CSV table of C-alpha atoms and ligand atoms in Angstrom, one decimal:
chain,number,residue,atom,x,y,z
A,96,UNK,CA,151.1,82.8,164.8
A,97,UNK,CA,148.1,84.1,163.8
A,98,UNK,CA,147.8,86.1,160.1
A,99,UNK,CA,145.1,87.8,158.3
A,100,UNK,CA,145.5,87.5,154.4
A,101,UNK,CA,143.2,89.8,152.8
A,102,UNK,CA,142.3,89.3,149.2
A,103,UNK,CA,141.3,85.6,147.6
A,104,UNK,CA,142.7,85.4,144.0
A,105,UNK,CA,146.0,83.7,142.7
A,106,UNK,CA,148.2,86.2,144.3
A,107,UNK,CA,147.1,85.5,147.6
A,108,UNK,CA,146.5,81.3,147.1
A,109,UNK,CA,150.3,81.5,146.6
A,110,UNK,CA,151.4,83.6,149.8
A,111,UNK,CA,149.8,81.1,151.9
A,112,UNK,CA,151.4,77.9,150.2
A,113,UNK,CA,154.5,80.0,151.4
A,114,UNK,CA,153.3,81.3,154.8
A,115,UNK,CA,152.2,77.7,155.9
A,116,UNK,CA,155.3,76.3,155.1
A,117,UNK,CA,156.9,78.8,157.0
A,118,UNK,CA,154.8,77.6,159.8
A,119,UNK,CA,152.7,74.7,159.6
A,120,UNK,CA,151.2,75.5,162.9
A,121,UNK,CA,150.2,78.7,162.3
A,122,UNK,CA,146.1,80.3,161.5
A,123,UNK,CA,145.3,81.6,158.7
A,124,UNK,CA,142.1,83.6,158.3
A,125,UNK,CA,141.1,84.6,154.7
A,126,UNK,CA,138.7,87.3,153.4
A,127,UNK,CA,136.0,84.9,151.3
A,128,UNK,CA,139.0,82.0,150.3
A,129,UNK,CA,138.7,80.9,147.1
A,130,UNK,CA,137.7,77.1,146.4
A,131,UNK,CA,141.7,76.4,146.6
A,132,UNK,CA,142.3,77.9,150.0
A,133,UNK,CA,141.7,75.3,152.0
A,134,UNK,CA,142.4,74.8,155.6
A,135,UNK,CA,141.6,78.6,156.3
A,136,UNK,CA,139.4,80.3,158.9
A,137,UNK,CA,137.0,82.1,156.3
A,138,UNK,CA,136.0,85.8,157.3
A,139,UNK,CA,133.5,86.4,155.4
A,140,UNK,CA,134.3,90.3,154.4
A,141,UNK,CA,134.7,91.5,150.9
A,142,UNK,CA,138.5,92.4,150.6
A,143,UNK,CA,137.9,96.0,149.8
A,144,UNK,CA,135.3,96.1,153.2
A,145,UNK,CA,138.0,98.7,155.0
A,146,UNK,CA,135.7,99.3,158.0
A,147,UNK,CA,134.2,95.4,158.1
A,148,UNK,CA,137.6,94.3,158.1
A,149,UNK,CA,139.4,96.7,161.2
A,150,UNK,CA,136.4,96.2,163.4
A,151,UNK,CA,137.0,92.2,162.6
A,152,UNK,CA,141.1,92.8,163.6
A,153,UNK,CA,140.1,94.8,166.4
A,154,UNK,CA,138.1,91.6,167.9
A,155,UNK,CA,140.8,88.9,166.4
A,156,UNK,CA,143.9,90.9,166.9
A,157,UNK,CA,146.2,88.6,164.6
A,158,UNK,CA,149.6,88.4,164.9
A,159,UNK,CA,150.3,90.1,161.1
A,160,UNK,CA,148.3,91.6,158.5
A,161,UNK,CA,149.1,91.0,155.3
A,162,UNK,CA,147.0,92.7,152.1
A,163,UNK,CA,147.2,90.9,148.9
A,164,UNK,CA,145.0,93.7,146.4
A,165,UNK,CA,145.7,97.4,145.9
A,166,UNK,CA,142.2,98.5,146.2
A,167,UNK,CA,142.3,98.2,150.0
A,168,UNK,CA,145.5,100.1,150.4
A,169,UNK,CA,144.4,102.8,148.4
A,170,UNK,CA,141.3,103.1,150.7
A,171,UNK,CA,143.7,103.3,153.7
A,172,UNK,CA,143.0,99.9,155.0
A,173,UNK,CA,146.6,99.9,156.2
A,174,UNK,CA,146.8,103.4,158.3
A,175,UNK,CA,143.6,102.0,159.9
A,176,UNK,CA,145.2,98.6,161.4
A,177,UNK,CA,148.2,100.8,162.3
A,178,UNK,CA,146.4,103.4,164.5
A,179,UNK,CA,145.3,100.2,166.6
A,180,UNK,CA,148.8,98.3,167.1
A,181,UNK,CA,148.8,96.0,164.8
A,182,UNK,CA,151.7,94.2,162.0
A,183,UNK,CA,150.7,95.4,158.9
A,184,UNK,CA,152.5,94.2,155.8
A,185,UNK,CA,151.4,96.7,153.5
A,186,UNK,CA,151.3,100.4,152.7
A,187,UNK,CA,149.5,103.5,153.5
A,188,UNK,CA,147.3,105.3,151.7
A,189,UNK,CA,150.1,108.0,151.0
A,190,UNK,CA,152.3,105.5,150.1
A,191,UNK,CA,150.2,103.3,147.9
A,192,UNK,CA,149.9,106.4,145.7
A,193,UNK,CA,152.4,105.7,143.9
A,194,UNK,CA,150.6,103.2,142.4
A,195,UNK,CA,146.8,104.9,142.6
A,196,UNK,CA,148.3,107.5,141.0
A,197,UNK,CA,150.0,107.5,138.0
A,198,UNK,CA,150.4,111.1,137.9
A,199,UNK,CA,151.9,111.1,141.4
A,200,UNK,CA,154.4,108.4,140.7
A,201,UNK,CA,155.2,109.9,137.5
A,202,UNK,CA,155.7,113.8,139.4
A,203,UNK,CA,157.3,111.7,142.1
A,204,UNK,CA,160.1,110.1,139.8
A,205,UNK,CA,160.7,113.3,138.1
A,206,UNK,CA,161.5,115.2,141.5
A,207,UNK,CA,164.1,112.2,142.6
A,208,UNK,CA,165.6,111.2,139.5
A,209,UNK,CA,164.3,108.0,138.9
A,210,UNK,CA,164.9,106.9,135.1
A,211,UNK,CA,161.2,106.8,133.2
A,212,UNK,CA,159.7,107.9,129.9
A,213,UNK,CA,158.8,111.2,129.8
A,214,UNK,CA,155.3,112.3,130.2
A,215,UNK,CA,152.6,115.0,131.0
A,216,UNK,CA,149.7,114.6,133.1
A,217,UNK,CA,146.0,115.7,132.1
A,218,UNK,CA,142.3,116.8,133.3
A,219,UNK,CA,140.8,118.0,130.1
A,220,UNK,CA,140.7,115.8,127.4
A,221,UNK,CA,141.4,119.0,124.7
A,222,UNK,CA,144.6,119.3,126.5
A,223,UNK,CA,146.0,115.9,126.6
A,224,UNK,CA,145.0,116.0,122.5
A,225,UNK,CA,147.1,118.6,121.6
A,226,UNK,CA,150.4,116.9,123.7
A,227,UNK,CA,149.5,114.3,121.6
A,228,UNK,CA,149.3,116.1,118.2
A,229,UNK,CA,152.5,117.7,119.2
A,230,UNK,CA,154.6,114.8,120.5
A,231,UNK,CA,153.3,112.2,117.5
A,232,UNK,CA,152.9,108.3,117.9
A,233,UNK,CA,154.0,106.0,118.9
A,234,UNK,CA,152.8,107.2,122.3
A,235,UNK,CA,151.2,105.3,125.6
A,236,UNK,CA,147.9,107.2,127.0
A,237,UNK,CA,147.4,105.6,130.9
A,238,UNK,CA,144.6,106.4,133.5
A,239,UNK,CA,146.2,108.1,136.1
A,240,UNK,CA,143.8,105.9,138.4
A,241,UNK,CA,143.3,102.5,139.6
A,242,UNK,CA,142.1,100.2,136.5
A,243,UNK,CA,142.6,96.7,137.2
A,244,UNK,CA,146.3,96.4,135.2
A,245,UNK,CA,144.1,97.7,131.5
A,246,UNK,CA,144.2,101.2,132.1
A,247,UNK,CA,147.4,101.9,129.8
A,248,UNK,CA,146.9,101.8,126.3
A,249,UNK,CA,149.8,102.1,123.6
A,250,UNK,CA,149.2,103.7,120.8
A,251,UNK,CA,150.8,103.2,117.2
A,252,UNK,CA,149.4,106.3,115.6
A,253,UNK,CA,148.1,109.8,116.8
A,254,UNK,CA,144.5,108.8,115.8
A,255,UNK,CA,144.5,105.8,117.9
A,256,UNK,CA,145.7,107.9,120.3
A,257,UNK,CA,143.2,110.9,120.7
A,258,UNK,CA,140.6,107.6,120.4
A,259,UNK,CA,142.0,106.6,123.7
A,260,UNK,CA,141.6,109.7,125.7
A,261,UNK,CA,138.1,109.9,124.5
A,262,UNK,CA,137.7,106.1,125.7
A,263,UNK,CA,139.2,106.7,129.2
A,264,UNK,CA,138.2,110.4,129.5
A,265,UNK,CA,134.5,110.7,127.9
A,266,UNK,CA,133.9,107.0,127.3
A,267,UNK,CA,134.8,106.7,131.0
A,268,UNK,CA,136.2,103.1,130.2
A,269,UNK,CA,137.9,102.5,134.0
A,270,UNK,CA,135.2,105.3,135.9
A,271,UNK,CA,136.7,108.0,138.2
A,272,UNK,CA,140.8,106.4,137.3
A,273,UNK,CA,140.6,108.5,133.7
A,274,UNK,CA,139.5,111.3,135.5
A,275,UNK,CA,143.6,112.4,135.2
A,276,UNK,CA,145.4,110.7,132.3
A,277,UNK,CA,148.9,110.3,131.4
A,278,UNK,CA,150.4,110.6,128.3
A,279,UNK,CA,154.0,109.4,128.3
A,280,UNK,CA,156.2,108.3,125.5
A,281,UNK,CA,156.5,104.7,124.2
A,282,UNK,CA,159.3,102.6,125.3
A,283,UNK,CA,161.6,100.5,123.6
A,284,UNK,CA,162.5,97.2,125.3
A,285,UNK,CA,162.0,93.5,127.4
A,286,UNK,CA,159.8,94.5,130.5
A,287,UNK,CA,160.8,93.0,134.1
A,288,UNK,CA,158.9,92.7,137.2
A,289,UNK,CA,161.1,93.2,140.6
A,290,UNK,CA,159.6,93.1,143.5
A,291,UNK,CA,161.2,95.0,146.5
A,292,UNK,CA,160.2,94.3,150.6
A,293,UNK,CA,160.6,97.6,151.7
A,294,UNK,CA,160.2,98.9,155.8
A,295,UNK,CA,160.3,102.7,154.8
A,296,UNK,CA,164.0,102.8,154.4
A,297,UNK,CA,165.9,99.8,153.0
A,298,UNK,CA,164.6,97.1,150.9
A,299,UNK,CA,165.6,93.7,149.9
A,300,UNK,CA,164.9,92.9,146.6
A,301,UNK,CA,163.5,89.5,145.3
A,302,UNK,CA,164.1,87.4,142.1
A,303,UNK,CA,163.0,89.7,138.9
A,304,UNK,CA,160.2,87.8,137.0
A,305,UNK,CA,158.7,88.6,133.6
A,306,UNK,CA,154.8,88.4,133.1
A,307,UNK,CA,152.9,88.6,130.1
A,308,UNK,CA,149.9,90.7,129.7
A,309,UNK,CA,148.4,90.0,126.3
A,310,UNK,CA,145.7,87.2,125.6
A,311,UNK,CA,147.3,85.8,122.9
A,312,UNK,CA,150.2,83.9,121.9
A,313,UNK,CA,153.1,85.5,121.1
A,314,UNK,CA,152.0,89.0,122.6
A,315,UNK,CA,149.0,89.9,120.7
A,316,UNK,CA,145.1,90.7,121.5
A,317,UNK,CA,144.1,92.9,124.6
A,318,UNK,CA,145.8,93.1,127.6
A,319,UNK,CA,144.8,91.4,131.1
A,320,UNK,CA,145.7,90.8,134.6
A,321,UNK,CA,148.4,88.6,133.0
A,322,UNK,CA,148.1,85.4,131.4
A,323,UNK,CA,151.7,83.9,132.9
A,324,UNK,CA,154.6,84.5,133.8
A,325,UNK,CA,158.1,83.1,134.4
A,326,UNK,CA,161.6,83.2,137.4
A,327,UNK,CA,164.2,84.2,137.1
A,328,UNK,CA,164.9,86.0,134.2
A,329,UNK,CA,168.1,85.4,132.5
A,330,UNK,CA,168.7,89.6,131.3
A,331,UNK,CA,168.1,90.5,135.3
A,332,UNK,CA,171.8,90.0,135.9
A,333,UNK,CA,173.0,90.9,139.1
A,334,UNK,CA,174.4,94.1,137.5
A,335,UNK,CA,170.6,94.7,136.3
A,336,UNK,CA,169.5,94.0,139.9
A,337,UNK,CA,172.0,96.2,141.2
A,338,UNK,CA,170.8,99.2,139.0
A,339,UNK,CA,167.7,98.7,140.0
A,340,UNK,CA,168.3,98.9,143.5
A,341,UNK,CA,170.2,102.0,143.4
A,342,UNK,CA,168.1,104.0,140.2
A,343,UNK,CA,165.0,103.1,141.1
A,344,UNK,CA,164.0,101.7,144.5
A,345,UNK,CA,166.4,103.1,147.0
A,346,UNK,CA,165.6,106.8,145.1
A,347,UNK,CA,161.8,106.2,145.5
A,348,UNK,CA,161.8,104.9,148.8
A,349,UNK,CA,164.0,108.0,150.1
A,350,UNK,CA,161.3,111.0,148.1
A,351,UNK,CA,158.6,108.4,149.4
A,352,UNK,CA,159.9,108.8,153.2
A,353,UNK,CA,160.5,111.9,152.6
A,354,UNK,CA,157.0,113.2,151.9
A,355,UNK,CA,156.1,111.7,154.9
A,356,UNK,CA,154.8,108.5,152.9
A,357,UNK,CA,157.2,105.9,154.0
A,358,UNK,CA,156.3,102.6,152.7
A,359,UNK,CA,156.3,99.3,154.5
A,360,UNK,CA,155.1,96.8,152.0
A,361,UNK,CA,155.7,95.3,148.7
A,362,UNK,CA,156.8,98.2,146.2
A,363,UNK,CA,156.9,96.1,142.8
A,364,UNK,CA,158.6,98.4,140.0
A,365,UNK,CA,157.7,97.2,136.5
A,366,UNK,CA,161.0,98.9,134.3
A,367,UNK,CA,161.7,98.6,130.4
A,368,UNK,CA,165.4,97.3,129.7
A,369,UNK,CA,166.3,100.1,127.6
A,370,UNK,CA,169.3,100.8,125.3
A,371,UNK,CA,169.7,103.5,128.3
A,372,UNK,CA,169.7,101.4,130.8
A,373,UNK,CA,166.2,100.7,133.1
A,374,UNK,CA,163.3,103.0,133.4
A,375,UNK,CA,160.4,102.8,135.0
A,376,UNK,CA,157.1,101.5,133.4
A,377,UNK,CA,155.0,101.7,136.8
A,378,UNK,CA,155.1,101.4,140.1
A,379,UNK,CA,152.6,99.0,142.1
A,380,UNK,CA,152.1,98.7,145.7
A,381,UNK,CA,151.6,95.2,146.0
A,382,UNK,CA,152.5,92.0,145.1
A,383,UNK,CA,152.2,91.1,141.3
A,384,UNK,CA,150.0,88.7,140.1
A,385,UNK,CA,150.7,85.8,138.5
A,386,UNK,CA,154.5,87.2,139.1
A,387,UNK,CA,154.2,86.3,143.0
A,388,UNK,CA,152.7,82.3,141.4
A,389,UNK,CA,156.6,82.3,140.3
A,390,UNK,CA,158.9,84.1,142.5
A,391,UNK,CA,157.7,82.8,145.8
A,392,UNK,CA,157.8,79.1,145.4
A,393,UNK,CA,161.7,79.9,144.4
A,394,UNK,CA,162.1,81.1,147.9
A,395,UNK,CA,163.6,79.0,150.0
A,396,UNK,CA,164.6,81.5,153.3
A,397,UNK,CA,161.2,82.4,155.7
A,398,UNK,CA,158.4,84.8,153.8
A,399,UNK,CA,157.3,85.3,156.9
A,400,UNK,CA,160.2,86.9,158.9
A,401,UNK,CA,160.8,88.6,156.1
A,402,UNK,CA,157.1,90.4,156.0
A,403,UNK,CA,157.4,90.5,159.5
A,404,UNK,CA,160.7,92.6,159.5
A,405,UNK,CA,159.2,95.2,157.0
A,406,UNK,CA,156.0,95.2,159.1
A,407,UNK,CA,157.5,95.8,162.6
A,408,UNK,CA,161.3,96.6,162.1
A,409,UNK,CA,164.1,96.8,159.5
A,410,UNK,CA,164.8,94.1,156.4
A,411,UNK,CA,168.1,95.5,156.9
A,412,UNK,CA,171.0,92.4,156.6
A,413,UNK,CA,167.8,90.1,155.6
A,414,UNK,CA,169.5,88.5,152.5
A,415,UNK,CA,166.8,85.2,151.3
A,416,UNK,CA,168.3,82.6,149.5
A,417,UNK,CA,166.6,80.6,147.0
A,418,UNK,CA,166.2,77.9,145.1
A,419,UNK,CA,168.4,77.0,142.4
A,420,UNK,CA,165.8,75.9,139.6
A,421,UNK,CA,163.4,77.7,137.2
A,422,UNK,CA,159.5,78.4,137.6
A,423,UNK,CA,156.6,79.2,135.3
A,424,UNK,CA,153.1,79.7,135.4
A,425,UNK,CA,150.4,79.3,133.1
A,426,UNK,CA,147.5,80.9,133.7
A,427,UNK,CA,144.3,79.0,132.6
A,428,UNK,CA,140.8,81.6,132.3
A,429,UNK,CA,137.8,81.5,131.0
A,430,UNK,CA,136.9,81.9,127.7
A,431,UNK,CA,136.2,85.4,126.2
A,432,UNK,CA,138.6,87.0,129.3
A,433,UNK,CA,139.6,89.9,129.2
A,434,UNK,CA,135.8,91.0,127.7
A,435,UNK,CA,132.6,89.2,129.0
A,436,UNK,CA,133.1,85.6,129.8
A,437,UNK,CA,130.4,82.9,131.8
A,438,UNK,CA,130.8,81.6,134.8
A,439,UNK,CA,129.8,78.6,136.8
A,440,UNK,CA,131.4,75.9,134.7
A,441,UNK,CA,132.5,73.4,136.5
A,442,UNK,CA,135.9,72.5,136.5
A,443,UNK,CA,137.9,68.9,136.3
A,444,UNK,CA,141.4,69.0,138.2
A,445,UNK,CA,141.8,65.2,138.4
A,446,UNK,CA,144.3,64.9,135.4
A,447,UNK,CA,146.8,67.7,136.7
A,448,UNK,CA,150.3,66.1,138.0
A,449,UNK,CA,149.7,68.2,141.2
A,450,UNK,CA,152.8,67.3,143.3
A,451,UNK,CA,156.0,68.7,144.9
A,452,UNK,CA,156.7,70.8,141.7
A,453,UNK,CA,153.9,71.1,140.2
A,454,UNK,CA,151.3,74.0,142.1
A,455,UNK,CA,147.8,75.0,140.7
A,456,UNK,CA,146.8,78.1,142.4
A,457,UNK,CA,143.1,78.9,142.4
A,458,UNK,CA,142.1,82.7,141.6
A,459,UNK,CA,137.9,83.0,139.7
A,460,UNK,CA,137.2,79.4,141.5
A,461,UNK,CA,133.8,78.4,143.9
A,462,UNK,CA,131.8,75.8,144.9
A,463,UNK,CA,128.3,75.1,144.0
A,464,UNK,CA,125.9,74.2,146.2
A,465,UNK,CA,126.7,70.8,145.3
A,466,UNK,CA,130.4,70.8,146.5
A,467,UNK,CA,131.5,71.0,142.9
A,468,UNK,CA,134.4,73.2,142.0
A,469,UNK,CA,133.3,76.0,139.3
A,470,UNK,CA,134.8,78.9,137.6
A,471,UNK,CA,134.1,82.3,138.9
A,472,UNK,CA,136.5,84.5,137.4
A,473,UNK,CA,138.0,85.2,134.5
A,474,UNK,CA,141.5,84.2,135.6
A,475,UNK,CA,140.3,80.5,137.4
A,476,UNK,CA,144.3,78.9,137.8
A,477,UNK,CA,147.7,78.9,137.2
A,478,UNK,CA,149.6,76.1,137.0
A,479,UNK,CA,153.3,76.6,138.5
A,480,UNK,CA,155.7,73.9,137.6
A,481,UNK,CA,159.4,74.2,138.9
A,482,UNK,CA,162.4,72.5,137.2
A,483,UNK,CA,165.8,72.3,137.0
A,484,UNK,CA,165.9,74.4,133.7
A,485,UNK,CA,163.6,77.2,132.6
A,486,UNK,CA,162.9,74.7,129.5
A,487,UNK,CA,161.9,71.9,131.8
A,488,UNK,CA,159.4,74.6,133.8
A,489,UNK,CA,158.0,75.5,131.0
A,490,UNK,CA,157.3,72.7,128.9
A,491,UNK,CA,155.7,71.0,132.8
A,492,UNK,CA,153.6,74.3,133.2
A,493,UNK,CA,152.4,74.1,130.0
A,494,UNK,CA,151.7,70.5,129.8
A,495,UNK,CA,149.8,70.7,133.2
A,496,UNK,CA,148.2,73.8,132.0
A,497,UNK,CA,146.6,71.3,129.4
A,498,UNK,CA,145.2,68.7,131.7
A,499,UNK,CA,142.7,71.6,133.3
A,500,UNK,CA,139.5,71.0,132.0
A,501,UNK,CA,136.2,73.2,132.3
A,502,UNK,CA,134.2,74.4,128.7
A,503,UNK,CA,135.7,77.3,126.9
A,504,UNK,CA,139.4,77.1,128.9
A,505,UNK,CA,142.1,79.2,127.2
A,506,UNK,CA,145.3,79.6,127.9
A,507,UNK,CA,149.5,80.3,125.9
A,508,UNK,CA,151.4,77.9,125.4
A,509,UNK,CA,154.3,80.4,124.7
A,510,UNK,CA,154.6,82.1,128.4
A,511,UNK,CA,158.5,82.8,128.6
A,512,UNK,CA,159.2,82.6,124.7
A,513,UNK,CA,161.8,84.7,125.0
A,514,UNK,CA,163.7,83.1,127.7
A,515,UNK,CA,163.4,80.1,125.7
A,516,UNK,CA,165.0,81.9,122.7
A,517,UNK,CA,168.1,82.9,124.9
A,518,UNK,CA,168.3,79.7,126.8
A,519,UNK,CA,166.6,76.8,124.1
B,170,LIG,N1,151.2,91.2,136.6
B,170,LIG,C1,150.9,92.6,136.6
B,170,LIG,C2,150.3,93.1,137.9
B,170,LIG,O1,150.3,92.4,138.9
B,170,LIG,O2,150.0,94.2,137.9
């Protein structure tokens, strides 16, 4: 079998460790591999290249498609490969709205019933400022576009608040994605990541994970692309799973389809355990990342008939199994990430455990022209250990984490805190 993974960061490094263990005899061909993703045929296409990369699959003709990033999506990478017969795990352009658009998941959820903060959805700054003055703070003021997991920005007074429309809307912080802006209210409550395989209709939902967005320990300092993240999560009870299924994904799926917009892909739902039950946060159309570091290497069923069934067919009676142990990630990145950070600094791997259960997945890594591995990126690793106990995970993740050595490294050492405070 032959697949086309598009998108090189950590998200992608860990889909193939899982697709070639599904099958070790299979190609993989990789838009611009990082320095970890090794073994690969290397197309050398930028991931967001839509036409570069169907008038490469229209000579290659792989077996599946699968697209790691949300950028191609949005740009309708997905409908393309479709109008020429071929498996696509991912999206269309329609679809992957829901996650391009805050304002059209938001409208979406409103018009099917799915639990979420209330909000309203701006073009002119003046307008979004008086919601504001009216509704008070706390408050949460989003770009409605595509802004690389920063474009929300909670607010703990009204001034702070009217600062961040001016930031996203005359500032022009994240470019054309504050052109709309949401303003929603602020949410009380322990976040979850679920991810859901979806072929239009049904969806099988895998382990929930919990990621952690700020730079600093204990939750503080901006937020990134997420700095780690832990599986499973002892509040996701199967009850929780449950209500998720029914409140949120099957609901979405169903106003999704019927829009015209099914979606076959990864529809990830990030919800706020509230004191009334789960709402959503935001919707993405891909896999999360460094969630996906955690949750797949717990998989023990095939990835790959189950992307294949959401590509091609029905997930319908799919039901994975997994492993009975804990996983963690720490994600190691350059220092200064999120704001301006160097890169080229080469990196030393030869003291990290790497084994069985211990995984470093590459995301900002290169080569030089002298064969040595460098940072390139503001998130370079994460370290994945799996254990017996989410304790174990964590204190091996962390401890690996450590062992990573390039100038100006940073990275928690408190990723899954609160899992460690229900289950010491
Ligand atoms: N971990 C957050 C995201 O992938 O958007």
């Amino acid at each position: 079998m032959h697949i086309l993974l598009v998108g090189n960061g950590g998200r992608e490094h860990a889909l193939l460790r899982r697709l070639r263990s599904d099958l070790p005899d299979g190609t993989f061909s990789v838009t611009r591999p990082n320095a970890g993703m090794t073994d690969v045929d290397a197309v050398d296409v930028a991931p967001t290249d839509v036409d570069a990369l169907v008038a490469w699959a229209l000579h290659a003709r792989p077996d599946l498609v699968m697209i790691g990033p949300e950028a191609p999506l949005a740009d309708g990478l997905a409908d393309r490969l479709r109008a020429e017969d071929l498996a696509v795990f991912g999206p269309s352009r329609a679809a992957a709205r829901i996650e391009s658009s805050k304002a059209f998941a938001k409208a979406l959820m409103e018009e099917a019933g799915v639990p979420t903060a209330a909000y309203r959805a701006f073009r002119r700054a003046e307008d979004a400022k008086a919601y504001i003055r009216a509704e008070g703070a706390p408050i949460v003021v989003k770009a409605s576009g595509l802004a690389a997991g920063k474009g929300a920005i909670v607010c703990s007074s009204v001034e702070d608040a009217l600062g961040a429309v001016d930031t996203i809307m005359a500032d022009g912080a994240f470019g054309d994605a504050g052109d709309e802006i949401v303003v929603e209210a602020f949410m009380e409550g322990e976040e979850l990541s679920i991810f859901g395989v979806a072929d239009g209709r049904d969806v099988v939902l895998l382990r929930a994970a919990q990621d952690h967005k700020r730079v600093g320990e204990g939750d503080t300092g901006p937020n990134t692309g997420g700095m780690g993240a832990y599986a499973p999560v002892s509040i996701a009870t199967p009850d929780v799973i449950e209500e998720a299924r029914e409140r949120v994904f099957l609901p979405t799926l169903r106003a999704l389809a019927e829009r015209d917009s099914a979606f076959r892909g990864l529809l990830y739902a990030g919800l706020m355990r509230t004191d009334e039950g789960l709402k959503v946060v935001e919707f993405n159309a891909r896999f999360g990342d460094p969630e996906t570091q955690v949750v797949l290497p717990l998989l023990e069923s095939s990835l790959v008939e189950l992307l294949t069934a959401a590509a091609t067919g029905s997930v319908a009676g799919i039901e994975p199994t997994w492993r009975n142990a804990a996983a963690v990630t720490t994600v190691v990145a350059s220092g200064g990430y999120p704001g301006s950070y160097a890169k080229g600094k080469t990196i030393d791997l030869s003291d990290v455990p790497e084994g069985e259960d211990v995984h470093v997945y590459h995301a900002g890594t290169a080569r030089n022209a002298d064969g040595e591995l460098i940072t390139a990126g503001g998130r370079v690793l994460a370290v994945t250990a799996i254990a017996p106990t989410f304790a174990q995970a964590a204190d091996r993740s962390r401890d690996a984490a450590a062992t990573v050595r390039f100038e100006d490294a940073q990275f928690r050492r408190d990723i899954g805190w609160r899992e460690r405070e229900r289950t010491p």
